[in-house]
Coordinates of C-alpha atoms (C1' of nucleotides) in Angstrom, one line a residue:
Chain A
M1 CA 0.0 0.0 0.0
P2 CA 1.5 3.3 -1.0
P3 CA 2.1 6.0 1.6
Y4 CA -0.7 8.6 2.1
D5 CA -1.2 10.3 -1.2
P6 CA -4.8 11.3 -1.9
S7 CA -4.2 11.4 -5.6
A8 CA -3.0 7.7 -5.6
F9 CA -6.5 6.2 -5.2
P10 CA -9.9 7.1 -6.5
P11 CA -12.5 8.4 -4.1
F12 CA -15.6 6.3 -3.4
A13 CA -18.9 6.9 -1.8
V14 CA -19.7 4.2 0.7
T15 CA -23.3 3.4 1.7
V16 CA -25.1 0.8 3.7
D17 CA -28.2 -0.9 2.4
L18 CA -30.5 -2.9 4.6
V19 CA -32.4 -6.2 3.8
V20 CA -35.0 -6.1 6.6
L21 CA -37.0 -9.3 6.8
T22 CA -39.9 -10.2 9.0
V23 CA -42.7 -12.8 8.9
R24 CA -46.2 -11.4 8.5
R25 CA -49.3 -13.5 7.8
H26 CA -47.4 -16.7 7.1
S27 CA -45.1 -15.1 4.5
L28 CA -41.6 -13.8 4.5
C29 CA -41.7 -10.0 3.9
A30 CA -39.0 -7.4 3.2
L31 CA -39.1 -3.7 3.9
A32 CA -38.9 -1.3 0.9
V33 CA -38.9 2.4 0.7
R34 CA -40.0 4.6 -2.2
R35 CA -37.3 6.8 -3.8
G36 CA -38.1 10.5 -3.8
E37 CA -35.2 11.6 -6.1
P38 CA -33.6 10.4 -9.3
P39 CA -32.2 8.1 -10.3
F40 CA -35.1 5.5 -10.1
Q41 CA -37.4 8.2 -8.7
G42 CA -40.7 6.7 -7.6
R43 CA -39.3 3.2 -7.6
W44 CA -39.0 0.9 -4.6
A45 CA -35.6 0.3 -3.1
L46 CA -34.0 -1.1 0.0
P47 CA -33.5 1.4 2.8
G48 CA -30.0 2.7 3.2
G49 CA -27.8 5.7 3.1
F50 CA -24.3 7.1 3.3
V51 CA -21.8 6.0 5.9
R52 CA -20.6 9.1 7.9
A53 CA -17.0 10.0 8.3
D54 CA -16.8 8.9 12.0
E55 CA -19.0 5.8 12.2
D56 CA -18.2 2.2 11.5
L57 CA -20.3 0.0 9.1
A58 CA -22.4 -1.7 11.6
G59 CA -23.1 1.6 13.3
A60 CA -24.2 3.2 10.1
A61 CA -26.5 0.2 9.5
A62 CA -28.0 0.5 13.0
R63 CA -28.5 4.2 12.6
E64 CA -30.3 3.8 9.3
L65 CA -32.4 1.0 10.7
A66 CA -33.5 3.2 13.6
E67 CA -34.2 6.1 11.3
E68 CA -36.3 4.1 8.9
T69 CA -38.2 1.7 11.2
G70 CA -37.7 2.8 14.8
L71 CA -36.1 -0.6 15.5
H72 CA -32.9 -0.7 17.4
A73 CA -30.4 -3.5 16.7
H74 CA -29.4 -6.0 19.2
D75 CA -25.7 -5.9 20.1
P76 CA -24.6 -9.5 20.3
A77 CA -21.5 -8.4 22.2
D78 CA -23.8 -7.4 25.1
P79 CA -26.2 -10.1 26.0
N80 CA -27.8 -7.9 28.6
A81 CA -28.7 -5.2 26.1
P82 CA -32.4 -4.7 25.7
Y83 CA -34.2 -6.9 23.2
G84 CA -33.5 -5.9 19.6
A85 CA -33.5 -7.0 16.0
H86 CA -30.7 -9.2 14.7
L87 CA -28.3 -7.3 12.4
E88 CA -25.3 -8.8 10.6
Q89 CA -23.2 -7.8 7.6
L90 CA -24.3 -9.5 4.4
A91 CA -22.0 -8.7 1.5
T92 CA -20.6 -5.7 -0.4
Y93 CA -21.6 -4.6 -3.9
G94 CA -19.2 -2.5 -5.9
D95 CA -19.9 -2.8 -9.6
P96 CA -18.6 0.4 -11.2
K97 CA -21.9 1.0 -12.9
R98 CA -24.3 0.1 -10.2
D99 CA -25.1 3.7 -9.5
P100 CA -25.3 5.9 -12.6
R101 CA -24.2 9.1 -10.7
M102 CA -20.9 8.0 -9.3
R103 CA -18.8 5.2 -7.9
V104 CA -20.7 3.8 -4.9
V105 CA -19.7 0.8 -2.9
S106 CA -22.6 -0.5 -0.8
V107 CA -22.1 -2.7 2.3
A108 CA -25.4 -4.6 2.6
H109 CA -26.6 -5.7 6.0
L110 CA -29.3 -8.2 6.9
V111 CA -31.8 -7.5 9.6
L112 CA -34.3 -10.0 11.1
A113 CA -37.1 -8.6 13.1
P114 CA -40.3 -9.8 14.7
D115 CA -43.6 -8.6 13.2
L116 CA -43.8 -4.9 13.7
P117 CA -46.2 -2.1 13.9
A118 CA -46.6 -0.2 10.7
P119 CA -43.4 1.0 9.2
R120 CA -42.5 4.7 9.2
A121 CA -40.1 6.5 7.0
G122 CA -39.7 10.2 7.7
G123 CA -43.3 10.2 8.9
D124 CA -44.6 9.4 5.4
A125 CA -46.5 6.1 5.6
H126 CA -46.8 5.9 1.8
S127 CA -43.0 5.8 1.4
A128 CA -42.3 2.6 3.2
R129 CA -44.0 -0.8 3.0
W130 CA -43.7 -4.5 3.8
A131 CA -44.2 -6.9 0.9
P132 CA -43.6 -10.6 0.4
V133 CA -40.1 -11.2 -0.9
E134 CA -41.4 -13.0 -4.0
S135 CA -43.2 -9.9 -5.1
F136 CA -39.8 -8.3 -5.5
L137 CA -38.0 -11.3 -6.9
D138 CA -40.5 -13.0 -9.3
Q139 CA -40.3 -10.3 -11.9
E140 CA -41.0 -12.6 -14.9
P141 CA -44.7 -12.5 -15.7
T142 CA -45.1 -16.2 -14.9
S143 CA -48.7 -15.9 -13.7
A144 CA -51.5 -13.3 -13.6
P145 CA -50.2 -9.9 -12.8
E146 CA -50.9 -9.2 -9.1
E147 CA -51.2 -5.8 -7.7
E148 CA -48.6 -7.0 -5.1
A149 CA -45.9 -6.9 -7.7
P150 CA -44.4 -3.4 -8.1
A151 CA -41.7 -2.4 -10.6
P152 CA -38.4 -4.1 -10.1
L153 CA -36.3 -2.7 -7.2
A154 CA -33.9 0.1 -8.0
F155 CA -30.2 -0.3 -8.6
D156 CA -29.0 -3.9 -7.9
H157 CA -31.3 -4.2 -4.9
A158 CA -33.1 -7.3 -6.3
Q159 CA -29.8 -9.1 -6.2
I160 CA -29.0 -7.9 -2.7
L161 CA -32.5 -8.9 -1.5
E162 CA -32.1 -12.3 -3.0
D163 CA -28.7 -12.8 -1.4
G164 CA -30.2 -11.7 2.0
V165 CA -33.1 -14.1 1.7
E166 CA -30.8 -17.0 0.8
R167 CA -28.6 -16.1 3.8
A168 CA -31.6 -16.1 6.1
R169 CA -32.9 -19.4 4.7
S170 CA -29.6 -21.2 5.2
K171 CA -28.7 -19.6 8.5
I172 CA -31.9 -20.7 10.4
E173 CA -30.8 -24.3 9.6
Y174 CA -27.8 -24.3 11.8
S175 CA -28.4 -21.4 14.2
S176 CA -31.1 -20.2 16.5
L177 CA -31.7 -17.1 14.4
A178 CA -35.3 -18.0 13.6
T179 CA -36.1 -16.8 17.1
A180 CA -35.2 -13.3 15.9
F181 CA -38.5 -13.4 13.9
C182 CA -40.5 -14.1 17.1
P183 CA -41.5 -11.9 19.9
Q184 CA -39.6 -12.3 23.2
E185 CA -41.9 -15.1 24.3
F186 CA -43.3 -17.4 21.7
T187 CA -44.7 -20.9 21.3
V188 CA -43.3 -23.9 19.4
G189 CA -46.1 -23.5 16.9
E190 CA -45.2 -19.9 16.3
L191 CA -41.6 -20.8 15.7
R192 CA -42.6 -23.6 13.4
R193 CA -44.6 -21.1 11.3
V194 CA -41.5 -19.0 11.0
Y195 CA -39.6 -21.9 9.5
E196 CA -42.5 -22.7 7.2
A197 CA -42.7 -19.1 6.0
V198 CA -39.0 -18.6 5.5
W199 CA -38.4 -21.9 3.7
G200 CA -41.8 -22.0 2.0
V201 CA -42.5 -25.6 3.1
A202 CA -44.9 -27.4 5.5
L203 CA -43.3 -29.1 8.5
D204 CA -44.6 -31.9 10.6
P205 CA -45.8 -30.2 13.8
R206 CA -45.1 -33.3 16.0
N207 CA -41.6 -33.9 14.8
F208 CA -40.8 -30.2 14.9
H209 CA -41.9 -29.9 18.5
R210 CA -39.7 -32.9 19.6
K211 CA -36.7 -31.6 17.7
V212 CA -36.7 -28.0 18.9
T213 CA -37.4 -28.8 22.5
G214 CA -34.8 -31.5 22.4
T215 CA -32.0 -29.4 21.0
P216 CA -29.9 -28.2 23.9
G217 CA -29.8 -24.4 24.5
F218 CA -32.3 -23.6 21.8
L219 CA -35.4 -22.9 23.9
V220 CA -36.0 -22.2 27.5
P221 CA -39.5 -22.5 28.9
T222 CA -40.8 -19.4 30.7
G223 CA -43.4 -21.3 32.7
G224 CA -46.3 -19.4 31.1
T225 CA -48.8 -20.7 28.6
T226 CA -50.9 -19.0 26.0
T227 CA -54.0 -19.9 24.0
R228 CA -53.6 -17.1 21.5
Q229 CA -53.5 -19.6 18.6
G230 CA -56.6 -21.4 19.7
G231 CA -56.7 -25.0 20.7
R232 CA -54.9 -26.4 23.7
P233 CA -52.8 -23.9 25.6
A234 CA -49.2 -23.9 24.5
Q235 CA -46.1 -23.5 26.6
L236 CA -44.2 -20.2 26.2
F237 CA -40.5 -20.2 25.5
R238 CA -37.7 -17.6 25.2
A239 CA -34.6 -18.0 23.0
G240 CA -31.9 -20.0 24.8
G241 CA -28.3 -19.0 24.9
A242 CA -27.2 -21.3 22.1
T243 CA -26.4 -19.7 18.8
L244 CA -25.3 -22.8 16.9
L245 CA -27.8 -25.7 16.8
N246 CA -26.6 -29.2 17.1
P247 CA -28.1 -31.2 15.5
P248 CA -29.2 -28.6 12.9
M249 CA -32.7 -28.2 11.6
L250 CA -33.0 -30.0 8.3
R251 CA -34.6 -28.1 5.4
P252 CA -36.7 -30.6 3.4
E253 CA -35.3 -31.1 -0.1
A254 CA -37.0 -30.0 -3.3
Chain B
M1 CA -30.4 8.9 -0.9
P2 CA -29.7 12.6 -1.7
P3 CA -29.2 13.7 -5.3
Y4 CA -25.7 13.9 -6.6
D5 CA -23.8 16.3 -4.4
P6 CA -20.1 15.4 -3.8
S7 CA -20.1 17.5 -0.6
A8 CA -22.9 15.4 0.8
F9 CA -20.8 12.4 1.6
P10 CA -17.3 11.8 2.8
P11 CA -14.8 10.3 0.4
F12 CA -13.4 6.8 1.2
A13 CA -10.5 4.8 -0.1
V14 CA -11.6 1.3 -0.9
T15 CA -9.1 -1.6 -0.9
V16 CA -9.3 -5.4 -1.3
D17 CA -7.3 -7.6 1.0
L18 CA -6.7 -11.3 0.4
V19 CA -6.8 -14.3 2.7
V20 CA -4.9 -16.8 0.5
L21 CA -4.9 -20.3 2.1
T22 CA -3.2 -23.5 1.1
V23 CA -2.2 -26.8 2.7
R24 CA 1.5 -27.4 2.9
R25 CA 3.2 -30.2 4.8
H26 CA -0.1 -31.2 6.6
S27 CA -0.7 -27.7 7.8
L28 CA -3.1 -24.9 6.8
C29 CA -1.0 -21.9 5.7
A30 CA -1.7 -18.3 4.7
L31 CA 0.2 -16.0 2.5
A32 CA 1.6 -12.8 4.0
V33 CA 3.7 -10.0 2.5
R34 CA 6.2 -7.7 4.3
R35 CA 5.2 -4.1 4.3
G36 CA 7.8 -1.7 2.7
E37 CA 6.3 1.6 3.9
P38 CA 4.7 3.0 7.0
P39 CA 2.5 2.5 8.8
F40 CA 3.5 -0.9 10.1
Q41 CA 6.7 -0.8 8.0
G42 CA 8.5 -4.1 8.1
R43 CA 5.5 -6.0 9.6
W44 CA 3.7 -8.8 7.9
A45 CA 0.3 -8.1 6.4
L46 CA -2.2 -9.7 4.0
P47 CA -1.7 -8.9 0.4
G48 CA -4.0 -6.3 -1.1
G49 CA -4.3 -2.9 -2.7
F50 CA -6.6 -0.2 -3.8
V51 CA -9.6 -0.8 -6.1
R52 CA -9.2 1.1 -9.3
A53 CA -11.8 3.5 -10.6
D54 CA -13.0 1.2 -13.4
E55 CA -12.9 -2.3 -11.9
D56 CA -15.3 -4.2 -9.7
L57 CA -14.4 -5.8 -6.4
A58 CA -13.9 -9.3 -7.6
G59 CA -11.8 -8.0 -10.5
A60 CA -9.6 -6.1 -8.1
A61 CA -9.1 -9.1 -6.0
A62 CA -8.2 -11.3 -9.0
R63 CA -5.8 -8.7 -10.2
E64 CA -4.0 -8.4 -6.8
L65 CA -3.9 -12.2 -6.6
A66 CA -2.2 -12.5 -10.0
E67 CA 0.2 -9.7 -9.1
E68 CA 1.2 -11.2 -5.8
T69 CA 1.3 -14.9 -6.6
G70 CA 0.9 -15.4 -10.3
L71 CA -2.2 -17.4 -9.6
H72 CA -5.3 -16.7 -11.6
A73 CA -8.7 -17.1 -10.1
H74 CA -11.2 -19.5 -11.4
D75 CA -14.4 -17.9 -12.7
P76 CA -17.3 -20.0 -11.4
A77 CA -19.6 -18.5 -14.0
D78 CA -17.5 -20.2 -16.7
P79 CA -17.0 -23.9 -15.9
N80 CA -14.9 -24.3 -19.0
A81 CA -12.4 -21.7 -17.9
P82 CA -8.9 -23.1 -17.2
Y83 CA -8.2 -24.5 -13.8
G84 CA -7.8 -21.8 -11.2
A85 CA -7.9 -20.9 -7.5
H86 CA -11.2 -20.5 -5.8
L87 CA -12.0 -16.8 -5.0
E88 CA -15.0 -15.5 -3.0
Q89 CA -15.8 -12.4 -1.1
L90 CA -15.3 -12.7 2.6
A91 CA -16.4 -9.6 4.5
T92 CA -15.9 -5.9 4.6
Y93 CA -14.0 -4.0 7.3
G94 CA -14.6 -0.3 7.8
D95 CA -13.7 0.8 11.3
P96 CA -12.9 4.5 11.1
K97 CA -9.5 4.0 12.8
R98 CA -8.4 0.8 11.1
D99 CA -5.9 2.7 9.0
P100 CA -4.2 5.6 10.8
R101 CA -3.7 7.6 7.6
M102 CA -7.2 7.9 6.3
R103 CA -10.6 6.4 6.0
V104 CA -10.2 3.0 4.3
V105 CA -12.9 0.4 3.7
S106 CA -11.4 -3.0 2.9
V107 CA -13.4 -5.7 1.1
A108 CA -11.6 -8.9 2.1
H109 CA -11.6 -11.9 -0.2
L110 CA -10.9 -15.5 0.5
V111 CA -8.7 -17.6 -1.9
L112 CA -8.2 -21.3 -1.7
A113 CA -5.2 -22.6 -3.7
P114 CA -3.4 -25.9 -4.1
D115 CA 0.2 -26.1 -2.8
L116 CA 2.2 -23.8 -4.9
P117 CA 5.7 -23.1 -6.1
A118 CA 7.4 -20.5 -4.0
P119 CA 5.5 -17.2 -3.7
R120 CA 6.7 -14.2 -5.5
A121 CA 6.0 -10.5 -4.7
G122 CA 7.5 -8.0 -7.1
G123 CA 10.3 -10.4 -7.6
D124 CA 11.5 -10.1 -4.0
A125 CA 11.3 -13.5 -2.4
H126 CA 12.0 -12.1 1.0
S127 CA 8.8 -10.0 1.0
A128 CA 6.3 -12.8 0.7
R129 CA 5.9 -16.1 2.7
W130 CA 3.6 -18.9 3.6
A131 CA 3.2 -19.6 7.2
P132 CA 0.8 -21.8 9.3
V133 CA -2.2 -19.8 10.2
E134 CA -1.7 -20.5 13.9
S135 CA 1.6 -18.6 13.8
F136 CA -0.4 -15.5 13.0
L137 CA -3.3 -16.1 15.3
D138 CA -1.7 -17.5 18.5
Q139 CA -0.2 -14.3 19.6
E140 CA -0.3 -15.0 23.3
P141 CA 2.9 -16.5 24.5
T142 CA 1.3 -19.7 25.5
S143 CA 4.3 -21.9 24.9
A144 CA 8.0 -21.5 24.0
P145 CA 8.5 -18.7 21.5
E146 CA 8.9 -20.2 18.1
E147 CA 10.8 -18.7 15.3
E148 CA 7.7 -19.3 13.2
A149 CA 5.8 -16.6 15.1
P150 CA 6.4 -13.2 13.7
A151 CA 5.0 -9.9 15.0
P152 CA 1.2 -9.6 14.9
L153 CA -0.2 -8.8 11.5
A154 CA -0.6 -5.2 10.5
F155 CA -3.9 -3.3 10.8
D156 CA -6.8 -5.6 11.6
H157 CA -5.5 -8.3 9.4
A158 CA -5.3 -10.9 12.2
Q159 CA -9.1 -10.5 12.5
I160 CA -9.6 -10.8 8.8
L161 CA -7.4 -13.9 8.6
E162 CA -9.3 -15.5 11.5
D163 CA -12.6 -14.8 9.7
G164 CA -11.2 -16.3 6.5
V165 CA -10.0 -19.4 8.3
E166 CA -13.3 -19.9 10.0
R167 CA -15.1 -19.5 6.7
A168 CA -12.9 -22.1 5.0
R169 CA -13.3 -24.5 8.0
S170 CA -17.1 -24.3 7.9
K171 CA -17.5 -24.2 4.1
I172 CA -15.6 -27.5 3.4
E173 CA -18.3 -29.2 5.5
Y174 CA -21.1 -28.7 3.1
S175 CA -19.4 -27.8 -0.2
S176 CA -16.9 -29.5 -2.4
L177 CA -14.4 -26.6 -1.8
A178 CA -11.8 -28.8 -0.2
T179 CA -10.9 -29.9 -3.7
A180 CA -9.7 -26.3 -4.3
F181 CA -6.7 -27.2 -2.1
C182 CA -5.8 -30.2 -4.3
P183 CA -4.1 -30.4 -7.7
Q184 CA -6.4 -31.2 -10.6
E185 CA -6.0 -35.0 -10.0
F186 CA -5.8 -36.3 -6.5
T187 CA -6.4 -39.3 -4.4
V188 CA -8.9 -39.8 -1.6
G189 CA -6.0 -39.9 0.9
E190 CA -4.8 -36.5 -0.3
L191 CA -8.3 -35.1 0.0
R192 CA -8.5 -36.5 3.5
R193 CA -5.2 -34.9 4.5
V194 CA -6.7 -31.6 3.4
Y195 CA -9.6 -32.0 5.7
E196 CA -7.3 -33.0 8.5
A197 CA -5.1 -30.0 8.1
V198 CA -7.9 -27.5 7.8
W199 CA -9.9 -28.8 10.7
G200 CA -6.9 -29.9 12.8
V201 CA -8.3 -33.3 13.5
A202 CA -7.6 -36.9 12.5
L203 CA -10.2 -38.7 10.4
D204 CA -10.8 -42.4 10.0
P205 CA -9.4 -43.2 6.5
R206 CA -11.9 -46.0 5.9
N207 CA -15.1 -44.1 6.7
F208 CA -13.8 -41.1 4.9
H209 CA -13.2 -43.1 1.8
R210 CA -16.7 -44.5 1.8
K211 CA -18.2 -41.2 2.5
V212 CA -16.5 -39.1 -0.2
T213 CA -16.8 -41.7 -2.9
G214 CA -20.5 -42.3 -2.0
T215 CA -21.5 -38.6 -2.1
P216 CA -23.0 -38.0 -5.5
G217 CA -21.2 -35.5 -7.7
F218 CA -18.3 -34.9 -5.3
L219 CA -15.6 -37.0 -7.0
V220 CA -15.2 -38.5 -10.5
P221 CA -12.6 -41.1 -11.2
T222 CA -10.1 -40.4 -13.9
G223 CA -9.2 -44.0 -14.4
G224 CA -5.6 -43.4 -13.5
T225 CA -3.8 -44.5 -10.3
T226 CA -0.8 -43.3 -8.5
T227 CA 1.6 -44.6 -5.9
R228 CA 3.1 -41.3 -4.9
Q229 CA 2.0 -41.7 -1.3
G230 CA 3.5 -45.2 -1.0
G231 CA 1.6 -48.3 -0.3
R232 CA -1.1 -49.7 -2.5
P233 CA -1.8 -47.7 -5.7
A234 CA -4.7 -45.3 -5.2
Q235 CA -7.3 -44.2 -7.7
L236 CA -7.1 -40.7 -9.0
F237 CA -10.1 -38.4 -9.0
R238 CA -11.1 -35.0 -10.3
A239 CA -13.6 -32.7 -8.6
G240 CA -17.1 -33.5 -9.7
G241 CA -19.7 -30.9 -10.7
A242 CA -21.5 -30.8 -7.4
T243 CA -20.8 -27.7 -5.3
L244 CA -23.1 -28.5 -2.4
L245 CA -22.5 -31.8 -0.6
N246 CA -25.5 -33.9 0.4
P247 CA -25.0 -35.4 3.0
P248 CA -22.4 -33.0 4.3
M249 CA -19.0 -33.9 5.7
L250 CA -19.2 -33.9 9.5
R251 CA -16.6 -32.1 11.5
P252 CA -15.8 -34.0 14.7
E253 CA -16.8 -32.1 17.8
A254 CA -14.4 -30.7 20.3
Chain C
dG1 C1' 8.5 -61.1 4.2
dC2 C1' 7.3 -56.6 6.1
dA3 C1' 5.6 -51.9 6.3
dA4 C1' 2.5 -48.8 4.4
dA5 C1' -1.4 -47.0 2.4
dA6 C1' -5.9 -48.4 -0.1
dG7 C1' -10.1 -50.2 0.1
dT8 C1' -14.4 -53.5 1.9
dG9 C1' -17.5 -55.7 5.3
dT10 C1' -20.0 -55.7 9.6
dT11 C1' -22.2 -54.2 13.7
dA12 C1' -24.1 -50.9 17.0
dT13 C1' -26.3 -46.7 17.6
dA14 C1' -28.1 -42.0 16.9
dG15 C1' -31.2 -39.2 14.5
dG16 C1' -34.9 -38.6 11.1
dT17 C1' -39.7 -39.5 8.9
dA18 C1' -44.2 -41.0 9.1
dC19 C1' -48.1 -41.4 11.5
dA20 C1' -51.4 -43.3 15.3
dC21 C1' -53.0 -41.4 19.3
dC22 C1' -54.1 -38.5 23.4
dC23 C1' -54.8 -33.6 25.7
dA24 C1' -56.8 -29.1 26.8
dT25 C1' -59.0 -25.4 25.5
dG26 C1' -62.9 -22.1 23.1
dA27 C1' -67.2 -22.0 20.7
Chain D
dT1 C1' -70.0 -31.9 21.2
dC2 C1' -66.8 -30.5 17.9
dA3 C1' -62.9 -28.1 15.9
dT4 C1' -58.3 -26.6 16.7
dG5 C1' -53.9 -26.7 17.8
dG6 C1' -50.5 -28.9 21.5
dG7 C1' -48.0 -32.7 22.7
dT8 C1' -46.3 -38.1 23.3
dG9 C1' -45.3 -42.9 21.6
dT10 C1' -43.5 -45.9 18.4
dA11 C1' -42.0 -48.3 14.2
dC12 C1' -39.1 -48.0 10.3
dC13 C1' -35.1 -46.4 8.0
dT14 C1' -30.8 -44.0 6.9
dA15 C1' -26.3 -42.5 8.1
dT16 C1' -22.5 -42.6 11.1
dA17 C1' -18.7 -44.4 14.2
dA18 C1' -15.8 -48.1 15.3
dC19 C1' -13.0 -51.5 13.9
dA20 C1' -11.8 -56.3 11.9
dC21 C1' -10.1 -57.6 7.7
dT22 C1' -8.2 -58.0 2.8
dT23 C1' -5.5 -55.9 -1.2
dT24 C1' -1.4 -54.1 -3.7
dT25 C1' 2.4 -51.8 -4.0
dG26 C1' 7.9 -50.6 -2.5
dC27 C1' 11.8 -52.2 -0.2

DNA sequence: GCAAAAGTGTTATAGGTACACCCATGA
DNA sequence: TCATGGGTGTACCTATAACACTTTTGC
């Protein structure tokens, strides 16, 4: 690396973009915001913004998350921190032509959040929405046009979203991350519906129950029960300390 | 995102750093280069350099790899491309203070290569070396000081190397990436020694043989045999087309 | 013959799938 | 009483771990 010489390297803008996922009404949904300025004015895009001069990448992502949703991110380094959404770095996108204005490198982050109150974005409810991830990804006119399918996402955001969804799908296999989609206390059935929504499959409720309650460190019973799903009261659980599941959850094959 | 206004965002330098791993003499080794200029002059660091104005991130990583080692990266999008090292994006490091000179965001990449002829770096053999990854990571004086243990790596490169090693260790579990450490044709025993070196464990040769030859798409026999390891001649294999292994290889627990 | 590495067979056991069956609540 | 979801028991099957044993070379 050469000594400090500002003319020796080209200047870049660095942004963070957020893939914010949640499970609503049995379906995996992503947060999108409507762009107010060109390029791609009026199109949907992932939330994000410039990294400031004095903040690190995770900090910028957490700040953008709070500004766009009111969520605050959980800091895994501090287990006593208040409850918060899971945030992790996803990947970095730096094609020279990805932004027509200038050279922008975007460090994408993945956020997993429980089902939320309505999103807010600068107070304008029309400029932020949750939508099923397929509505952003299935852009070929395979079936009847649905009103759910907006124009393709701006920039390379469809690719970023697809990478984030795939990360989430694979990571809930071998980690306890699926609990990040649940409220603090949840039932085994609610957790199962998270897996079913993220993977897009049906799971056997009986084997699922045995498996998650038998995996050490995954779930700890709170002692309470709930009947909010109807039927027999279900035990309530919190996420246990384990982050890596052994044995892992197995995603059914195609 | 605000409209184009160069004063609205701080300028960053963007670099790529490379975690280049190989297996030599039954041990997982990383490539390091000696820094010629401050900061950290004379210390070992990961190879890397600035991203140019017109190249994308993977292209910059492939260029640096060729410049520092003579290796060229395999393009997974073109299976007919000539044999080459595996290259993938690892993670991005952007702490505001990670480089004392200026704000630098580094997009780290992971390279897996077969055992190589001696490294070269600008023709100066003294400025590049392979060393076991533990010699860079075990920086506490746990045992007798070895000549193998140089000063800690410059910048945050010890963290980057550790992340790269962990990525390699986990990825050979469920993908066929371990073959990237082998020459084009290799024996089951050679592949087993790769797993043993990367994981730092001993594996049962008999069960290993059954498992890798029984996993569809992992290995294809070339028909040839070799006796270069001594003992009974062993069949030679090439990497099969499969990238995801099903069932996965299981890393023995602690 | 002997050492060394390759490769096969066999057995015990853990974990998964499928599904019959019972439990506790609200309507 | 019935519908709904929660939860347990059990039989079958697949994959793995452990290890005895045979094969084919070099020396």
